[in-house]
XYZ file of N, CA and C in Angstrom:
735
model
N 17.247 20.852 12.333
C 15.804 20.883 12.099
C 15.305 19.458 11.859
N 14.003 19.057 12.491
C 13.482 17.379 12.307
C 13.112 17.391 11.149
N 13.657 16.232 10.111
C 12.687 16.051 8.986
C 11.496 15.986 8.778
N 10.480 16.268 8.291
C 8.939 15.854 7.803
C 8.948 14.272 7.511
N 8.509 13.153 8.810
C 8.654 11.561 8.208
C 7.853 11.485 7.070
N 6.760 12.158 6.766
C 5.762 11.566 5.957
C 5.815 12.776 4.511
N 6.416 12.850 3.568
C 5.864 13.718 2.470
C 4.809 13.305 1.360
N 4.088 14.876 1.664
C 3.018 14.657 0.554
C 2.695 15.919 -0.359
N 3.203 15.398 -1.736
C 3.167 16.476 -2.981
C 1.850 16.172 -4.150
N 1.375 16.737 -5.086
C 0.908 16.808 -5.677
C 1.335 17.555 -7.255
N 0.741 16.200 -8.301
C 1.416 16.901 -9.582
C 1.023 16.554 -10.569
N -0.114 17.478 -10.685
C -1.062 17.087 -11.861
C -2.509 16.191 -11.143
N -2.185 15.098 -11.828
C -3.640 14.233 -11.050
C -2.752 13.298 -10.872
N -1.224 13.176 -9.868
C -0.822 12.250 -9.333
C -0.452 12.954 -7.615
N -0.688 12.040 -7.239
C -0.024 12.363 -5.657
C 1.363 11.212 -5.569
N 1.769 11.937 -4.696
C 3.186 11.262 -4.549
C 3.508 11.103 -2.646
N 3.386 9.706 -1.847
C 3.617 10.123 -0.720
C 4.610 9.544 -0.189
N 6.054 10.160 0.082
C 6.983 9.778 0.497
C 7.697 9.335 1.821
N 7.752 8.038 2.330
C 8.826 7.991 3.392
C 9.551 8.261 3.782
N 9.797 8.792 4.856
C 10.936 10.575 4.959
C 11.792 10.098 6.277
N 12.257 8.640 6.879
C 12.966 8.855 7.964
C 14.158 8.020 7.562
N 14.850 8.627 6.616
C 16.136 8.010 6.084
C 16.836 7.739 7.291
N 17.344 7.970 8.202
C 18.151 7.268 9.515
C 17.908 5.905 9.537
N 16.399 5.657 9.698
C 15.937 4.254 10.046
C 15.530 3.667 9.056
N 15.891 3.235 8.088
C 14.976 2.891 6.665
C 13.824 3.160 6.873
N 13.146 4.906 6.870
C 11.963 4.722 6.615
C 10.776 4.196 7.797
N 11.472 3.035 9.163
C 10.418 2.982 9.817
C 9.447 3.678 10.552
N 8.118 3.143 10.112
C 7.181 3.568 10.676
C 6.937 3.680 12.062
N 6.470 4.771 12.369
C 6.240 5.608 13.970
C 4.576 6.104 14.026
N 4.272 5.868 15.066
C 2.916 6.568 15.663
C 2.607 8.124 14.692
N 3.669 8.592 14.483
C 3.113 9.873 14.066
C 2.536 9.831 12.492
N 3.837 8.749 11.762
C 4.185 8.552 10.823
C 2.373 8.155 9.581
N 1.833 7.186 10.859
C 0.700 6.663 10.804
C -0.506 7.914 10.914
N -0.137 8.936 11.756
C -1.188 9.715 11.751
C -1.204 10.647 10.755
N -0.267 10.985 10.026
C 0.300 11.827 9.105
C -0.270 10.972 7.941
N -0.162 9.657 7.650
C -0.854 9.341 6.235
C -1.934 9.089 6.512
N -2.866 8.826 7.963
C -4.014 8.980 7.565
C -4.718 10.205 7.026
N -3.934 11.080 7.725
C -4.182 12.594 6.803
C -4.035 12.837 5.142
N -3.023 11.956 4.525
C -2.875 12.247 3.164
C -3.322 11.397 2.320
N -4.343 10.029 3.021
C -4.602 9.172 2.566
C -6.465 9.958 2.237
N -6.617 10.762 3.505
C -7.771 10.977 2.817
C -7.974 12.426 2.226
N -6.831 12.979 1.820
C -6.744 13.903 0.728
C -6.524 13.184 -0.250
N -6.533 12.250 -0.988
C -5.882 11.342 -1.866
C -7.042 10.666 -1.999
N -8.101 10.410 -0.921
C -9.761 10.007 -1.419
C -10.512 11.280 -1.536
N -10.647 12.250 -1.221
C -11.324 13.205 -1.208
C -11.049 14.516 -2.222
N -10.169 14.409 -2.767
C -9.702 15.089 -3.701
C -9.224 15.282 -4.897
N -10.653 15.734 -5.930
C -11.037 15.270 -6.933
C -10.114 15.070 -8.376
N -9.062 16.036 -7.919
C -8.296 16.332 -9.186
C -7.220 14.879 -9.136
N -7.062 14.000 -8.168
C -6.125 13.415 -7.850
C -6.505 12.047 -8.571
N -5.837 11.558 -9.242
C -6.465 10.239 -10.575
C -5.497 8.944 -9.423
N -4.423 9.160 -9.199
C -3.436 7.900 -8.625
C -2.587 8.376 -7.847
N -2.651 7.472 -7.046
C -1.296 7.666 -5.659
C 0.049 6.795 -6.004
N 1.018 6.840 -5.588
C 2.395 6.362 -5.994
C 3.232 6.642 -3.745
N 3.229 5.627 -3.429
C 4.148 5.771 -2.504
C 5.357 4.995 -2.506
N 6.303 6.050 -2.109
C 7.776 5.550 -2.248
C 8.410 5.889 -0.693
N 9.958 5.303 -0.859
C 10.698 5.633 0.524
C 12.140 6.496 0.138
N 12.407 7.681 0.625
C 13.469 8.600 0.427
C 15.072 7.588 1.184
N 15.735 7.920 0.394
C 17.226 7.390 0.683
C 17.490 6.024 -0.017
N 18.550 5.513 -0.009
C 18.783 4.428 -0.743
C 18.804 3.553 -0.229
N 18.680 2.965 1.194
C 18.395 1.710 1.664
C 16.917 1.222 1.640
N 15.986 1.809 1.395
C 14.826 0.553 1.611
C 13.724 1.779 1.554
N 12.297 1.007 1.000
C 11.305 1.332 0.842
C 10.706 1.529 2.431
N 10.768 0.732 3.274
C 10.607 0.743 4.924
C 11.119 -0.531 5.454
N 11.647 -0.279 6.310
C 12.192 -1.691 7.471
C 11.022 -2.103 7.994
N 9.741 -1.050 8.256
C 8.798 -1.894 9.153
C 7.924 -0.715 9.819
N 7.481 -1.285 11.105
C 7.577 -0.872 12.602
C 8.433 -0.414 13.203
N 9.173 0.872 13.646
C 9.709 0.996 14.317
C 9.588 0.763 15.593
N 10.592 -0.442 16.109
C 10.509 -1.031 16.889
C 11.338 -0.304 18.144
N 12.299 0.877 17.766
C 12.283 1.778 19.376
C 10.739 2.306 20.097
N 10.099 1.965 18.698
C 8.580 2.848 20.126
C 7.833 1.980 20.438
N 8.419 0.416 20.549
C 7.735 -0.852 21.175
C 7.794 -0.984 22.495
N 6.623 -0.133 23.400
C 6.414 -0.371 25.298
C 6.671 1.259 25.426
N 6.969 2.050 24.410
C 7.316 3.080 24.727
C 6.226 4.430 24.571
N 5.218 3.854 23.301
C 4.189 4.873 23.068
C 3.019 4.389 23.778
N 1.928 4.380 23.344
C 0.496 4.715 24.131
C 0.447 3.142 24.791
N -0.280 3.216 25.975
C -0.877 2.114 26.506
C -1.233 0.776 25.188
N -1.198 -0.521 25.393
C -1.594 -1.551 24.612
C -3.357 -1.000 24.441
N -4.044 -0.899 24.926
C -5.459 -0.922 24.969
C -5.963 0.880 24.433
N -4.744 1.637 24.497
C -5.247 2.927 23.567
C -4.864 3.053 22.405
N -3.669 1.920 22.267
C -2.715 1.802 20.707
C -4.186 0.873 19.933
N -4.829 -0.146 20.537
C -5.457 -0.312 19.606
C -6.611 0.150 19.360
N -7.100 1.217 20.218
C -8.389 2.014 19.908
C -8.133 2.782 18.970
N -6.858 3.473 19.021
C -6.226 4.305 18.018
C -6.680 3.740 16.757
N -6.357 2.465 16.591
C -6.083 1.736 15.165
C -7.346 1.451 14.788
N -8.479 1.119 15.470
C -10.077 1.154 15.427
C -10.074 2.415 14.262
N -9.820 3.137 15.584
C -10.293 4.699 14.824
C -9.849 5.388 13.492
N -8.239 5.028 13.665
C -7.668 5.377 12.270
C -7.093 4.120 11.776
N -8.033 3.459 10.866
C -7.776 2.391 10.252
C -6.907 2.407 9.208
N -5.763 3.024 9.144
C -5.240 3.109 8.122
C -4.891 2.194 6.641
N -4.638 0.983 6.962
C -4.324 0.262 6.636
C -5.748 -0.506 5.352
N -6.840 -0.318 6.555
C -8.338 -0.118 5.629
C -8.793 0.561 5.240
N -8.117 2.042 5.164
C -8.701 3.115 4.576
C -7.823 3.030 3.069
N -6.793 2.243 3.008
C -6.384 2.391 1.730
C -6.971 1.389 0.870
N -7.332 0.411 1.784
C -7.779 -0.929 0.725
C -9.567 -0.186 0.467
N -10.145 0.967 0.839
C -11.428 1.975 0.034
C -11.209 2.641 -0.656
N -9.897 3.101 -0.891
C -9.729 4.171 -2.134
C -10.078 3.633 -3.367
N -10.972 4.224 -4.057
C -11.567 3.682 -5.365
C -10.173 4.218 -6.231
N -8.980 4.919 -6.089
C -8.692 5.361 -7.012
C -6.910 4.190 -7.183
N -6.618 4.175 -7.887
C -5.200 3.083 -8.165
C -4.148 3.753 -7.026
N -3.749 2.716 -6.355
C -2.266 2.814 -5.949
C -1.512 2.008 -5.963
N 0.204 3.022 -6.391
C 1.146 2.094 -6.661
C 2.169 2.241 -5.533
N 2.858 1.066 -5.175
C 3.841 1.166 -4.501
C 4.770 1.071 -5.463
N 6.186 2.012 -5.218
C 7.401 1.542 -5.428
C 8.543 1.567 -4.858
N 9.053 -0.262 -4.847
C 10.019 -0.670 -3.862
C 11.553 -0.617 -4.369
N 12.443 -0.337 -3.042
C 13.444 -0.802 -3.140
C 14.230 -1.267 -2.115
N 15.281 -1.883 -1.796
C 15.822 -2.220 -1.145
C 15.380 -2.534 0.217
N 14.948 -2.431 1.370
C 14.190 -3.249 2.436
C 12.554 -3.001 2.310
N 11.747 -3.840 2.020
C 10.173 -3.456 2.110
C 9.492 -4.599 3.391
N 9.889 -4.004 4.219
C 9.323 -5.316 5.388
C 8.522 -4.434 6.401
N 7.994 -6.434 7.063
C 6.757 -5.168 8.115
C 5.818 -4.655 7.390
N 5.834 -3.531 8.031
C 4.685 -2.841 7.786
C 4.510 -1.781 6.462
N 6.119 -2.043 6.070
C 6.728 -1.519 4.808
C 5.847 -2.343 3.541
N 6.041 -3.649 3.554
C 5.228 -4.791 2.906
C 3.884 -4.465 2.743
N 3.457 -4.586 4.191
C 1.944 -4.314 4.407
C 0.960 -3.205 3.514
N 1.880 -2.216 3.685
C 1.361 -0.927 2.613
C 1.455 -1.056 1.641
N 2.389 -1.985 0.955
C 2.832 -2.083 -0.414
C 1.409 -3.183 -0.520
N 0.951 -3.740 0.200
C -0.121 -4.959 -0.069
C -1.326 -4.428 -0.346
N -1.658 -3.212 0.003
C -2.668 -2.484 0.417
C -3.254 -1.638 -1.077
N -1.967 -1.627 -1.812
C -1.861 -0.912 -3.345
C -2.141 -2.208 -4.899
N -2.748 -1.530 -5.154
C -3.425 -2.111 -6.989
C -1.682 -2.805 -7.480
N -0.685 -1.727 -7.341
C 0.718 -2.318 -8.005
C 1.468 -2.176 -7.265
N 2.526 -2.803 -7.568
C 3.952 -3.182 -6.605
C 5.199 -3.172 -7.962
N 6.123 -2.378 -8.040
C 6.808 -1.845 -9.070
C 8.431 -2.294 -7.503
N 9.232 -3.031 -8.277
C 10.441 -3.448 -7.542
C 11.721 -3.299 -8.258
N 12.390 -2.661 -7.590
C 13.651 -2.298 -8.060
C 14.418 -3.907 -7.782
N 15.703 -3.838 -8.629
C 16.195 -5.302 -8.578
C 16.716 -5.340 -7.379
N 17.051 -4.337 -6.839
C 17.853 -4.705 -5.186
C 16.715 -5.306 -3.681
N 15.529 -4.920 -4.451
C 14.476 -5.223 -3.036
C 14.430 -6.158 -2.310
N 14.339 -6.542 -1.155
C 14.230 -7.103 -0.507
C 12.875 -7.896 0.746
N 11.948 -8.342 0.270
C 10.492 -8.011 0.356
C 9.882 -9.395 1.796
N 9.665 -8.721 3.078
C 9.613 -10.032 3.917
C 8.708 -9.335 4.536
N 8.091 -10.486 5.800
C 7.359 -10.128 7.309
C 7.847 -11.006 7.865
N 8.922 -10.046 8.879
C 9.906 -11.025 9.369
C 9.373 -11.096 11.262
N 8.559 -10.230 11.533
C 7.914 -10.295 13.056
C 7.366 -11.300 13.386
N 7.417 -12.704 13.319
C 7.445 -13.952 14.093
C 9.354 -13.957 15.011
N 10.142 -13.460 14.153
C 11.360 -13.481 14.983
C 10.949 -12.491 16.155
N 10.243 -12.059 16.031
C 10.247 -10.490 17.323
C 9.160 -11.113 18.245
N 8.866 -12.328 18.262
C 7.810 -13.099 18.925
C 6.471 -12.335 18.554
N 6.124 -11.569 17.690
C 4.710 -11.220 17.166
C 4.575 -11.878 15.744
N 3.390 -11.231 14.861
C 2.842 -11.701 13.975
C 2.072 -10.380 13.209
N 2.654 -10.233 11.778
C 1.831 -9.110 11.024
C 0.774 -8.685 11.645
N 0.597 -7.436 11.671
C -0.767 -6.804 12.416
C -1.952 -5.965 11.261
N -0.679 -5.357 10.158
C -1.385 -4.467 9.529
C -1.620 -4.651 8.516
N -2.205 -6.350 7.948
C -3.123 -6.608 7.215
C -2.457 -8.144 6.732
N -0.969 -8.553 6.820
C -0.122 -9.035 6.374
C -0.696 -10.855 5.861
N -1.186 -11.104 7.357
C -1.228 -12.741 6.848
C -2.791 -12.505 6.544
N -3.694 -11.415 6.150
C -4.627 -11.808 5.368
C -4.243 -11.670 3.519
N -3.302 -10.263 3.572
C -3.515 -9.484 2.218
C -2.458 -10.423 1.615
N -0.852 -11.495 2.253
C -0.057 -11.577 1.383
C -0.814 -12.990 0.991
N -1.653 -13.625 1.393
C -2.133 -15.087 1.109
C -3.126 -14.945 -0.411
N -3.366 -13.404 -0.245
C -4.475 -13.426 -1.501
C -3.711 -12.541 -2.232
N -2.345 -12.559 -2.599
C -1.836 -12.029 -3.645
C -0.511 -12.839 -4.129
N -0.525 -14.005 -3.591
C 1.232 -15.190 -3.951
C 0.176 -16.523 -3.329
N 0.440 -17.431 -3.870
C -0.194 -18.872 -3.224
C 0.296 -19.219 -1.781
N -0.655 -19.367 -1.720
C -0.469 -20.160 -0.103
C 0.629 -20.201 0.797
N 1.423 -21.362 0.073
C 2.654 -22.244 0.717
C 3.708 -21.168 0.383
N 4.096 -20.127 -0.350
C 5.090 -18.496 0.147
C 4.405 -17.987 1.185
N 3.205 -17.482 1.188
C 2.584 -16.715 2.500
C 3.197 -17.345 3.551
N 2.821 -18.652 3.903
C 3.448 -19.566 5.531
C 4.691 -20.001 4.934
N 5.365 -19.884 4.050
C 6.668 -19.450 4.218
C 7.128 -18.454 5.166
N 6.675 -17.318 4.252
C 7.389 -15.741 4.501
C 7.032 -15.952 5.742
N 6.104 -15.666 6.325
C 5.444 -15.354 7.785
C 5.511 -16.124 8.917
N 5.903 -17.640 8.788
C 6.171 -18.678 9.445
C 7.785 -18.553 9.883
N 8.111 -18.421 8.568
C 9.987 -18.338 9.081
C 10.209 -16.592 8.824
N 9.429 -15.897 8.518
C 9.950 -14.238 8.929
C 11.530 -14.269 7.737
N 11.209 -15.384 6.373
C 12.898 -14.809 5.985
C 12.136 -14.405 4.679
N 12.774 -13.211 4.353
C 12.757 -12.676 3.150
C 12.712 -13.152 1.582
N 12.452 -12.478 0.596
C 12.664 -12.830 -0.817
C 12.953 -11.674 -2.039
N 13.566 -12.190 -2.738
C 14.016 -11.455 -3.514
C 13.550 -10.586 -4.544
N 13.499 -9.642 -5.494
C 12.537 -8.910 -6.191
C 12.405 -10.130 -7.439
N 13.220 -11.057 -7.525
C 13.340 -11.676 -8.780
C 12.443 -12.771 -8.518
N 12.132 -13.449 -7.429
C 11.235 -14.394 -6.700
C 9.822 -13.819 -6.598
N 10.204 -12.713 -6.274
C 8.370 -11.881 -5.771
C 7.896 -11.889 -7.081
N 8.651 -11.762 -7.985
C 7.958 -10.991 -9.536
C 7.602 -12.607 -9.926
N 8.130 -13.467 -9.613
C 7.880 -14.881 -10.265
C 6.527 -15.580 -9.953
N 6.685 -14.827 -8.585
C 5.424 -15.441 -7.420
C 3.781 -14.497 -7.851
N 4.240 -13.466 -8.316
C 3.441 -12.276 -8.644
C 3.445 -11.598 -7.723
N 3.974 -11.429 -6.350
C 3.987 -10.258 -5.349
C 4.384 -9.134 -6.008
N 5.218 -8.753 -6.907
C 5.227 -7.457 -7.509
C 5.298 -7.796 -8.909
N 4.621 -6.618 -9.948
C 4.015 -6.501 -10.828
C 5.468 -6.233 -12.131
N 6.440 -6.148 -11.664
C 7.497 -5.868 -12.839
C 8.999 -5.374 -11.996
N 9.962 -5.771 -12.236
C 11.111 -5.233 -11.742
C 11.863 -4.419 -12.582
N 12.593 -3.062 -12.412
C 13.581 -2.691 -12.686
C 14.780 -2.159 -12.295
N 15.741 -1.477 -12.809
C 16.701 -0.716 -12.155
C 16.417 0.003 -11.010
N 17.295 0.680 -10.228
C 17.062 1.643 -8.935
C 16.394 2.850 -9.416
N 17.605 2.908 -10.474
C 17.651 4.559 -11.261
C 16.386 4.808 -12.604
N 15.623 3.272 -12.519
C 14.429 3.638 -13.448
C 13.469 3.579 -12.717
N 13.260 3.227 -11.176
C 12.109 2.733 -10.466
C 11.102 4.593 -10.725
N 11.536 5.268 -10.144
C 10.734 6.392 -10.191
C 9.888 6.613 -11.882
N 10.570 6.422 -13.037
C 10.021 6.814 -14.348
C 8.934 5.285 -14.387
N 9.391 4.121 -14.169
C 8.582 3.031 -14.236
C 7.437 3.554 -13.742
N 7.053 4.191 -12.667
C 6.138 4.313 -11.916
C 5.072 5.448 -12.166
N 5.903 6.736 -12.742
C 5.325 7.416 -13.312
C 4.354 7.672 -14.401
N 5.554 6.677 -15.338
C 4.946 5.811 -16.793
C 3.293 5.324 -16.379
N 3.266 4.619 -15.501
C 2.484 3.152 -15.239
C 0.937 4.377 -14.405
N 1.414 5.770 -14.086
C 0.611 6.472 -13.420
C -0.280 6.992 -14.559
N 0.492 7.408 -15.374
C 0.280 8.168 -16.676
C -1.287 7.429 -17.263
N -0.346 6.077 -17.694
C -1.597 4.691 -18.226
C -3.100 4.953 -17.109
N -2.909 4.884 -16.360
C -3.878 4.968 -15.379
C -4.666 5.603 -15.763
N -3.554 6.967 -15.127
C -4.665 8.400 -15.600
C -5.293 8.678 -16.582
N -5.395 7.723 -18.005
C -5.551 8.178 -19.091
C -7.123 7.435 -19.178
N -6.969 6.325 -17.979
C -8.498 5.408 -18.224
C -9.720 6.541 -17.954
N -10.909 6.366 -17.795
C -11.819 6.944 -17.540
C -12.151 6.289 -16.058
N -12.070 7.358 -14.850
C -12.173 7.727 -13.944
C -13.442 6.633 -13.128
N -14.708 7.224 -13.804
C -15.623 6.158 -13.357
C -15.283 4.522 -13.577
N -14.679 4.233 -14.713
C -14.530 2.823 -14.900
C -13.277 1.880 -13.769
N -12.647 3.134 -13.560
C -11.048 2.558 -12.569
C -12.060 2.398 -11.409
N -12.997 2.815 -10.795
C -13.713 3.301 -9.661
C -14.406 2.320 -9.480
N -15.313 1.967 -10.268
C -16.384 0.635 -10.460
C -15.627 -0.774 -10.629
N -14.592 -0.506 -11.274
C -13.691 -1.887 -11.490
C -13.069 -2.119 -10.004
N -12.459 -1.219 -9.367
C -12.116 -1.501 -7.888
C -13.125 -1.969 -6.825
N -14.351 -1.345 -6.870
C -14.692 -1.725 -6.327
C -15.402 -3.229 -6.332
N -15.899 -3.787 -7.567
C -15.956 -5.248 -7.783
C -14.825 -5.972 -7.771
N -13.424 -5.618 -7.548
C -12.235 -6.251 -7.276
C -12.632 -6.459 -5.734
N -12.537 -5.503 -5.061
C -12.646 -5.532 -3.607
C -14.016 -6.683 -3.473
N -15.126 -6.408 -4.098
C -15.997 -7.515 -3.649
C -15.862 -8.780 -4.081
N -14.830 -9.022 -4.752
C -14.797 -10.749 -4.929
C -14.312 -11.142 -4.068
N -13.241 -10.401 -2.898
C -12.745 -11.148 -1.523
C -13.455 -10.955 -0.961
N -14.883 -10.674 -0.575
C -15.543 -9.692 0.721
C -16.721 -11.075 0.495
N -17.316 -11.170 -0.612
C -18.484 -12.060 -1.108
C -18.658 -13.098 -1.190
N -19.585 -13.510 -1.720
C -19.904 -14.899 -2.476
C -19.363 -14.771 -4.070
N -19.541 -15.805 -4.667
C -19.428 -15.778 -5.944
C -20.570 -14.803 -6.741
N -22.343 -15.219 -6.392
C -23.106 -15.096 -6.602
C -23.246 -13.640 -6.025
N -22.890 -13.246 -5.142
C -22.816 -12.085 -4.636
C -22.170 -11.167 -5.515
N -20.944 -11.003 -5.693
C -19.855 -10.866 -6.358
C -20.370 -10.596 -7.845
N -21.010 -11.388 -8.623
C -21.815 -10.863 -9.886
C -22.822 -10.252 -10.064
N -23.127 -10.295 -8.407
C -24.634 -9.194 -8.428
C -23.912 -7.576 -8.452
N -22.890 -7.469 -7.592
C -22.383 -6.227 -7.625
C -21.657 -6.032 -8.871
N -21.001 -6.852 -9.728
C -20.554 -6.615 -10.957
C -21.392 -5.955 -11.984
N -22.570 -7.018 -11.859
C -23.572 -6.643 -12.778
C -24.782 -5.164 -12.913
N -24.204 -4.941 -11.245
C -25.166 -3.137 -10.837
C -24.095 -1.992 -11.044
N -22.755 -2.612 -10.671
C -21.752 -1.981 -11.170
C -21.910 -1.148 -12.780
N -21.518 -2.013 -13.451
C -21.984 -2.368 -14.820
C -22.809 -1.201 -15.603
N -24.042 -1.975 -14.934
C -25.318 -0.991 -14.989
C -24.959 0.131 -15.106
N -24.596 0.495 -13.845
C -24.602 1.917 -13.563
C -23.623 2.633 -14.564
N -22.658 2.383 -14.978
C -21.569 2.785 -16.188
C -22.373 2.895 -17.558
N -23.053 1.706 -17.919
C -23.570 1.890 -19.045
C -25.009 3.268 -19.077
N -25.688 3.529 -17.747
C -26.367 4.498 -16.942
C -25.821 5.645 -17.853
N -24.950 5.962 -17.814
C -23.932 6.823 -17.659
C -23.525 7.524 -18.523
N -23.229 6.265 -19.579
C -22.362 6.063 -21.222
C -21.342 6.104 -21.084
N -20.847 4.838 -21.114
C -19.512 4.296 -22.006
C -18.300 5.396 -22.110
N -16.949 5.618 -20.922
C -16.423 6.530 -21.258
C -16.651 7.913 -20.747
N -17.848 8.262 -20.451
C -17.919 9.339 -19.548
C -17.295 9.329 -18.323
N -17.235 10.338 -17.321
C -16.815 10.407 -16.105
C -15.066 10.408 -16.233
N -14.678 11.189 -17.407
C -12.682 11.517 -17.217
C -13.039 12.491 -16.334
């Protein structure tokens, strides 16, 4: 029987969406992509759901990437990227007003990375292994990579990583700030849970309004940027302080 690549559970006001193609660490496939745009917008659209948490099943790696057997093999170049027009996946996660966490272990590359870039936290087991190594494959990150890793580690790592495609370690990323805390293999799941919990406990409207003036300080001006803070704001105090769990 074929595995399900993409799992998606629910538990409580957490969603949980799992990488399901243990053969290949996890790489991502055409379907793989159409399947979380599906759970990405049950995960915006569905109210009971406070935080997302995506992980990768088996013990080698959070994702290798792209699966690169379906490179010349799936849709035409010019319908693969209408596809991606249409289901923006990659930008539909950086709209979710609501927190997501990645948690890594052992290979997070590609497009594995990319998703993890796309999330509020990055939780790394000590074995991880965290790169965008597709300049060796004669391409270049597609799914968000050399914009999202430059505005989350300084500069000169970004054209590192992406220039020479070589990897870094969970103990380097955490130094650099690419991920938010490292632990064991066998604690990564409770770390994450823990860290869901905290979340869930904020008030709903405030995680919502705070994201979205996060998102507008890269999008804006400065001056811009405090205008939406400040209507933001508004609108909470609108509201009262704490309402909207």
């Amino acid at each position: 029987m074929t595995e399900n690549p993409l799992l998606y559970e629910k538990d409580g006001a957490v969603a949980r969406v799992t990488l399901n193609r243990t053969g290949a660490i996890n790489a991502f496939t055409i379907e793989m992509r159409d399947l979380l745009w599906e759970h990405l917008g049950a995960i915006r659209d569905d109210p009971d759901i406070r935080v997302a948490i995506f992980r990768g099943a088996g013990d080698r790696g959070f994702s290798a990437g792209a699966d690169i057997a379906e490179f010349g093999s799936g849709p035409s170049l010019y319908d693969s990227r209408r596809a991606r027009r249409e289901r923006d996946v990659w930008g539909l996660m950086l709209t979710i007003d609501k927190p997501l966490i990645a948690q890594l272990h052992g290979f997070a590359l590609g497009a594995g990375l990319e998703l993890s870039l796309c999330c509020d936290f990055r939780i790394a087991a000590d074995d991880a292994v965290l790169g965008l190594p597709e300049v060796k494959l004669g391409y270049i990150p597609s799914a968000g990579g050399t914009q999202l890793l430059p505005r989350a580690v300084r500069s000169s790592l970004a054209r590192e990583m992406i220039l020479t495609g070589e990897p870094i370690g969970s103990r380097r990323a955490l130094a650099a700030g690419l991920v938010h805390a490292v632990t064991t293999t066998a604690r990564l799941d409770d770390e994450a849970s823990l860290l869901a919990a905290k979340l869930c406990a904020q008030p709903r409207s405030a995680i919502g309004a705070a994201k979205r003036a996060l998102a507008a300080s890269l999008e804006t001006s400065l001056e811009s940027g405090l205008a939406v803070e400040r209507a933001l704001a508004g609108a909470l105090q609108a509201q009262g302080a704490g309402d909207g769990r």
